[in-house]
Short mmCIF file of C-alpha atoms and ligand atoms in Angstrom, two decimals:
data_model
loop_
_atom_site.label_atom_id
_atom_site.label_comp_id
_atom_site.label_asym_id
_atom_site.label_seq_id
_atom_site.Cartn_x
_atom_site.Cartn_y
_atom_site.Cartn_z
CA MET A 288 14.44 82.35 11.82
CA ASP A 289 11.52 82.69 9.30
CA LEU A 290 12.93 79.86 6.65
CA LYS A 291 10.27 81.41 3.91
CA LEU A 292 9.36 77.90 3.09
CA ALA A 293 5.74 78.34 3.14
CA GLY A 294 3.91 77.26 -0.54
CA GLN A 295 6.81 75.35 -1.70
CA THR A 296 7.00 71.71 -2.28
CA ALA A 297 9.08 69.15 -1.00
CA VAL A 298 9.21 65.41 -2.27
CA ILE A 299 10.56 62.69 0.16
CA PHE A 300 12.07 59.83 -0.60
CA GLY A 301 12.07 57.05 2.23
CA GLY A 302 9.72 59.26 4.61
CA ALA A 303 7.58 56.33 5.74
CA SER A 304 10.01 56.14 9.15
CA GLY A 305 12.80 57.35 11.00
CA ILE A 306 14.59 60.31 9.94
CA GLY A 307 12.63 60.64 6.46
CA ALA A 308 9.52 60.71 8.17
CA ALA A 309 10.86 63.76 10.68
CA ILE A 310 12.05 65.29 7.58
CA ALA A 311 8.76 65.40 5.91
CA ALA A 312 7.15 66.46 9.65
CA GLY A 313 9.58 69.58 9.48
CA PHE A 314 8.88 70.88 5.49
CA ALA A 315 5.23 70.38 6.83
CA ALA A 316 5.57 72.42 9.50
CA GLU A 317 7.27 74.83 7.47
CA GLY A 318 3.92 75.43 5.53
CA CYS A 319 5.04 72.99 2.47
CA GLY A 320 3.34 70.75 0.34
CA VAL A 321 4.88 67.31 1.12
CA ARG A 322 4.78 64.11 -1.11
CA GLY A 323 6.26 61.03 -0.50
CA PHE A 324 7.68 57.77 -2.06
CA ASP A 325 8.65 54.67 -0.04
CA VAL A 326 8.28 50.80 -0.38
CA HIS A 327 6.51 51.02 2.99
CA GLY A 328 3.59 53.38 1.30
CA ASP A 329 1.02 54.87 3.40
CA GLU A 330 -2.16 56.57 1.31
CA GLY A 331 -3.28 58.65 4.87
CA ARG A 332 0.23 60.32 4.83
CA GLY A 333 0.49 61.12 0.85
CA ILE A 334 3.07 58.40 0.75
CA VAL A 335 3.08 56.75 -2.73
CA ALA A 336 4.20 52.78 -2.53
CA GLY A 337 7.20 52.13 -4.51
CA ASP A 338 11.01 51.15 -4.83
CA VAL A 339 13.50 53.56 -5.66
CA THR A 340 15.29 50.91 -7.83
CA ASP A 341 12.29 50.89 -10.37
CA TYR A 342 13.18 54.09 -12.32
CA ALA A 343 10.04 54.00 -14.55
CA ALA A 344 8.17 53.73 -11.10
CA VAL A 345 10.20 56.88 -9.97
CA ARG A 346 10.00 58.95 -13.06
CA ALA A 347 6.06 57.99 -13.16
CA PHE A 348 6.09 59.59 -9.44
CA ALA A 349 8.21 62.34 -10.75
CA GLU A 350 5.42 63.18 -13.40
CA GLY A 351 2.94 63.23 -11.25
CA CYS A 352 4.05 65.48 -8.32
CA GLY A 353 3.61 68.51 -10.62
CA GLU A 354 5.89 71.83 -9.52
CA VAL A 355 8.52 70.80 -7.09
CA ASP A 356 10.91 72.86 -5.02
CA HIS A 357 13.20 70.31 -2.89
CA VAL A 358 13.96 66.84 -3.01
CA VAL A 359 14.95 64.75 -0.20
CA PHE A 360 16.65 61.24 -0.43
CA CYS A 361 16.44 59.48 2.89
CA VAL A 362 15.97 55.69 1.51
CA GLY A 363 18.73 53.30 3.11
CA VAL A 364 19.41 49.93 3.78
CA GLY A 365 21.96 47.66 5.01
CA SER A 366 23.30 44.55 3.93
CA GLY A 367 21.69 42.72 6.81
CA LYS A 368 25.21 41.04 7.28
CA PHE A 369 28.21 42.48 9.81
CA GLY A 370 31.74 43.05 8.32
CA PHE A 371 34.60 42.75 10.46
CA PRO A 372 36.52 41.56 8.15
CA PHE A 373 34.59 42.18 4.67
CA TRP A 374 34.71 38.61 4.07
CA ASN A 375 31.90 37.67 6.79
CA LEU A 376 29.91 38.94 3.77
CA GLU A 377 29.75 37.23 -0.02
CA PRO A 378 30.28 39.48 -2.82
CA GLY A 379 26.71 38.45 -3.66
CA ASP A 380 25.78 40.75 -0.75
CA TRP A 381 26.87 43.91 -2.32
CA ALA A 382 24.22 44.30 -5.35
CA ARG A 383 21.34 45.17 -3.84
CA VAL A 384 22.87 47.14 -1.30
CA LEU A 385 24.51 49.31 -4.18
CA GLU A 386 21.33 49.05 -5.94
CA ILE A 387 19.03 50.94 -3.40
CA ASN A 388 21.36 53.36 -1.44
CA LEU A 389 23.30 54.44 -4.61
CA ILE A 390 21.70 53.75 -8.11
CA GLY A 391 18.34 54.76 -6.33
CA ALA A 392 19.33 57.77 -5.55
CA VAL A 393 20.70 58.37 -9.07
CA ASN A 394 17.41 57.19 -10.29
CA VAL A 395 15.84 60.13 -8.06
CA ALA A 396 18.30 62.76 -9.07
CA HIS A 397 17.62 61.66 -13.17
CA ALA A 398 13.90 61.96 -12.75
CA PHE A 399 13.72 65.27 -11.16
CA ALA A 400 16.69 67.36 -12.15
CA PRO A 401 14.70 68.27 -15.33
CA LYS A 402 12.05 69.41 -12.77
CA LEU A 403 14.20 71.63 -10.85
CA ILE A 404 16.25 72.76 -14.07
CA GLU A 405 12.84 74.28 -15.45
CA ARG A 406 12.00 75.79 -12.15
CA GLY A 407 15.22 77.45 -12.55
CA GLY A 408 16.18 76.62 -8.67
CA GLY A 409 15.29 74.41 -5.78
CA SER A 410 17.11 71.86 -4.12
CA MET A 411 18.24 68.25 -3.67
CA LEU A 412 19.64 66.85 -0.61
CA PHE A 413 20.80 62.97 -0.25
CA LEU A 414 21.37 61.46 3.42
CA VAL A 415 24.64 59.60 3.44
CA SER A 416 26.61 58.42 6.52
CA VAL A 417 29.70 58.68 8.25
CA ALA A 418 29.88 55.14 7.21
CA GLY A 419 30.96 56.79 3.70
CA GLN A 420 33.53 59.03 5.23
CA MET A 421 35.43 56.62 6.77
CA GLY A 422 35.95 53.05 5.15
CA SER A 423 33.43 52.10 8.01
CA GLN A 424 34.17 47.93 8.43
CA THR A 425 30.66 47.40 9.75
CA ASP A 426 28.66 46.88 6.45
CA PRO A 427 31.23 47.34 3.66
CA PRO A 428 28.82 47.57 0.64
CA TYR A 429 26.62 50.45 2.55
CA SER A 430 29.91 52.15 3.58
CA ALA A 431 31.10 52.05 -0.06
CA ALA A 432 27.26 53.19 -1.58
CA LYS A 433 27.50 56.03 0.54
CA ALA A 434 31.14 57.20 -0.70
CA GLY A 435 29.46 56.59 -4.09
CA LEU A 436 26.47 59.06 -3.16
CA ILE A 437 28.99 61.68 -1.56
CA ASN A 438 31.07 61.84 -5.06
CA PHE A 439 27.73 62.13 -6.84
CA THR A 440 26.57 64.86 -4.78
CA HIS A 441 29.72 66.92 -5.89
CA CYS A 442 29.21 65.79 -9.45
CA ALA A 443 25.34 66.83 -9.44
CA ALA A 444 25.92 70.12 -7.50
CA LYS A 445 28.34 71.10 -10.24
CA ASP A 446 26.20 69.99 -13.26
CA LEU A 447 23.22 71.49 -11.69
CA ALA A 448 24.73 75.23 -9.98
CA PRO A 449 24.35 76.93 -13.64
CA TYR A 450 20.51 76.60 -13.12
CA GLY A 451 20.51 77.85 -9.32
CA VAL A 452 19.85 74.18 -7.92
CA ARG A 453 22.00 73.13 -5.14
CA VAL A 454 22.65 69.53 -4.24
CA ASN A 455 24.19 68.53 -0.85
CA ALA A 456 24.56 65.30 1.43
CA LEU A 457 23.59 65.16 4.98
CA SER A 458 25.25 62.91 7.34
CA PRO A 459 23.95 60.92 10.39
CA GLY A 460 26.03 59.42 12.83
CA MET A 461 24.00 57.54 15.49
CA VAL A 462 19.99 57.64 15.26
CA ARG A 463 17.55 55.47 17.22
CA THR A 464 15.85 53.95 14.00
CA ASN A 465 14.89 50.69 12.78
CA LEU A 466 18.02 50.91 10.15
CA ASN A 467 20.30 51.60 13.19
CA GLU A 468 18.61 48.62 15.18
CA ALA A 469 19.01 46.59 11.88
CA VAL A 470 22.78 46.98 12.18
CA TRP A 471 22.90 45.97 16.24
CA ALA A 472 20.82 42.55 14.71
CA ALA A 473 23.29 41.84 12.35
CA SER A 474 25.98 42.36 14.61
CA GLN A 475 24.34 40.13 17.21
CA ALA A 476 23.79 37.08 14.93
CA ARG A 477 27.45 36.71 14.79
CA VAL A 478 27.78 36.44 18.98
CA ALA A 479 27.34 33.06 20.70
CA GLU A 480 23.90 33.11 22.52
CA GLY A 481 25.04 33.83 26.07
CA GLU A 482 27.02 36.88 24.82
CA ARG A 483 24.41 38.61 23.53
CA VAL A 484 23.66 42.40 24.61
CA PRO A 485 20.39 44.45 24.15
CA TYR A 486 20.26 47.10 21.65
CA ALA A 487 20.43 50.02 24.21
CA VAL A 488 23.83 48.57 25.70
CA TRP A 489 25.39 48.04 22.56
CA ALA A 490 24.68 51.22 21.19
CA GLU A 491 25.61 53.38 24.31
CA GLU A 492 28.91 51.54 24.13
CA LYS A 493 29.20 52.56 20.41
CA ILE A 494 28.37 55.98 20.73
CA ARG A 495 30.72 56.52 23.88
CA LYS A 496 33.66 54.68 21.54
CA VAL A 497 32.93 56.72 18.42
CA SER A 498 31.29 60.32 19.16
CA PRO A 499 33.43 63.00 20.62
CA LEU A 500 29.94 64.28 22.13
CA GLY A 501 28.98 60.97 23.64
CA ARG A 502 25.46 61.33 22.61
CA TRP A 503 22.59 60.01 20.15
CA GLN A 504 21.71 62.19 17.41
CA THR A 505 17.72 62.64 17.04
CA VAL A 506 15.49 62.45 13.94
CA GLU A 507 14.21 66.21 14.63
CA GLU A 508 18.18 67.52 13.96
CA TYR A 509 17.99 66.25 10.57
CA ALA A 510 14.57 67.81 9.98
CA ALA A 511 15.91 71.09 10.98
CA MET A 512 18.94 70.80 9.14
CA ALA A 513 17.39 69.65 5.78
CA CYS A 514 14.90 72.69 6.22
CA TYR A 515 17.72 75.16 6.70
CA LEU A 516 19.50 73.68 3.52
CA ALA A 517 16.34 74.03 1.31
CA SER A 518 15.70 77.66 2.47
CA GLU A 519 17.36 81.03 1.04
CA HIS A 520 19.67 80.97 4.11
CA ALA A 521 21.77 78.39 2.55
CA ARG A 522 21.97 79.82 -1.19
CA ASN A 523 25.73 79.81 -0.94
CA ILE A 524 25.77 75.94 0.23
CA THR A 525 26.41 73.13 -2.43
CA GLY A 526 28.31 70.53 -2.95
CA GLN A 527 28.78 69.77 0.71
CA THR A 528 28.52 67.02 3.19
CA LEU A 529 27.12 68.32 6.48
CA ASN A 530 27.93 66.45 9.34
CA VAL A 531 25.24 66.27 11.98
CA ASP A 532 27.25 63.16 14.23
CA GLY A 533 28.29 64.51 17.35
CA GLY A 534 31.86 65.12 15.85
CA GLN A 535 32.07 61.78 14.99
CA VAL A 536 33.82 62.75 11.53
CA MET A 537 35.97 65.99 11.47
CA HIS A 538 37.15 67.48 8.03
CA SER A 539 39.37 70.80 7.70
N1 LIG B 644 20.31 55.82 11.93
C1 LIG B 644 21.17 55.99 11.91
O1 LIG B 644 22.06 55.85 12.68
C2 LIG B 644 21.81 56.54 10.22
C3 LIG B 644 23.29 56.65 10.31
C4 LIG B 644 23.71 57.23 9.06
C5 LIG B 644 23.03 57.24 8.16
N2 LIG B 644 21.70 57.27 8.37
C6 LIG B 644 20.96 57.40 6.76
O2 LIG B 644 19.81 58.10 6.97
C7 LIG B 644 18.57 57.88 6.12
C8 LIG B 644 17.49 57.60 6.47
O3 LIG B 644 17.32 56.25 7.49
P1 LIG B 644 16.87 55.90 8.82
O4 LIG B 644 17.69 55.84 10.06
O5 LIG B 644 15.81 56.79 9.16
O6 LIG B 644 15.77 54.43 8.75
P2 LIG B 644 14.68 53.82 8.56
O7 LIG B 644 14.99 52.26 7.97
O8 LIG B 644 13.99 54.34 9.52
O9 LIG B 644 14.30 54.60 6.76
C9 LIG B 644 14.91 54.34 5.51
C10 LIG B 644 13.50 54.28 4.84
O10 LIG B 644 13.56 54.01 3.36
C11 LIG B 644 12.58 53.12 2.92
N3 LIG B 644 12.79 52.17 1.81
C12 LIG B 644 14.08 50.89 2.16
N4 LIG B 644 14.01 50.68 0.71
C13 LIG B 644 13.66 51.07 0.13
C14 LIG B 644 13.36 51.14 -1.28
N5 LIG B 644 14.01 50.25 -2.08
N6 LIG B 644 12.80 51.88 -2.22
C15 LIG B 644 11.75 53.32 -1.26
N7 LIG B 644 11.73 52.90 0.24
C16 LIG B 644 12.71 52.42 0.78
C17 LIG B 644 12.14 52.62 4.13
O11 LIG B 644 10.78 51.94 4.01
C18 LIG B 644 12.12 53.34 5.26
O12 LIG B 644 11.09 53.90 5.52
C19 LIG B 644 19.19 56.27 5.11
O13 LIG B 644 19.55 56.97 4.29
C20 LIG B 644 20.11 56.01 6.15
O14 LIG B 644 21.44 55.33 5.32
C21 LIG B 644 21.27 56.66 9.36
#
């Protein structure tokens, strides 16, 4: 399928590793110019160092980007603690998680909406999570931030539709990345030393429990979906949460 993205520009937030890095590579493989912004900047890969919670930095980056066709927000962090129940966290653990996962995305939307409105088209895509759709107890502030981002996706999709700009959310389930491993690390911190299990064992057990298809998702699957959603083939898809999660979340 020819996605006809060649010559367009995609901006990836959180593209230094994991799913974001794969999405950046996916757009580049389609012939797009790719710009990046991540706390872990990398000049060689065209990734500017910056924090999405710093609105002035995000705006300055947007101003320096020139014309932009697609914006993808792949930033994500957990609290570093494990729920079950929520009072295993402190209320003070919430603010930074909401600030990065939710307000960071809002900063990006504010900084880039004027460019896409002026262009009269293009797309925004926010990486969310199954956790934001089911009140996952694993990391309550992370779940709440993703639920908020799904809701904001609907809002932004309605506001930008008259300008031909589409806004969607892409929802992973279980993908081997730093973030996924950090969830395991947080869970093991609560277990007595002799009872701790390696990441691979913990993850396989969790996947068997939560995923009808019973297998890992790969970063390349999100790159494929992100490029498809940016393309004209997806011109009637907006305000949607696309679950690429082995069937973990199912909607009618
Ligand atoms: N891996 C999974 O199983 C999984 C499951 C559900 C949802 N997700 C979501 O997918 C997206 C990608 O996550 P990933 O698994 O590739 O994790 P990752 O840790 O590999 O990537 C996250 C990226 O965000 C960057 N980042 C973190 N804080 C930042 C900040 N304040 N400002 C700018 N950049 C910042 C990191 O440097 C990193 O490059 C996230 O939104 C995450 O919540 C992942």
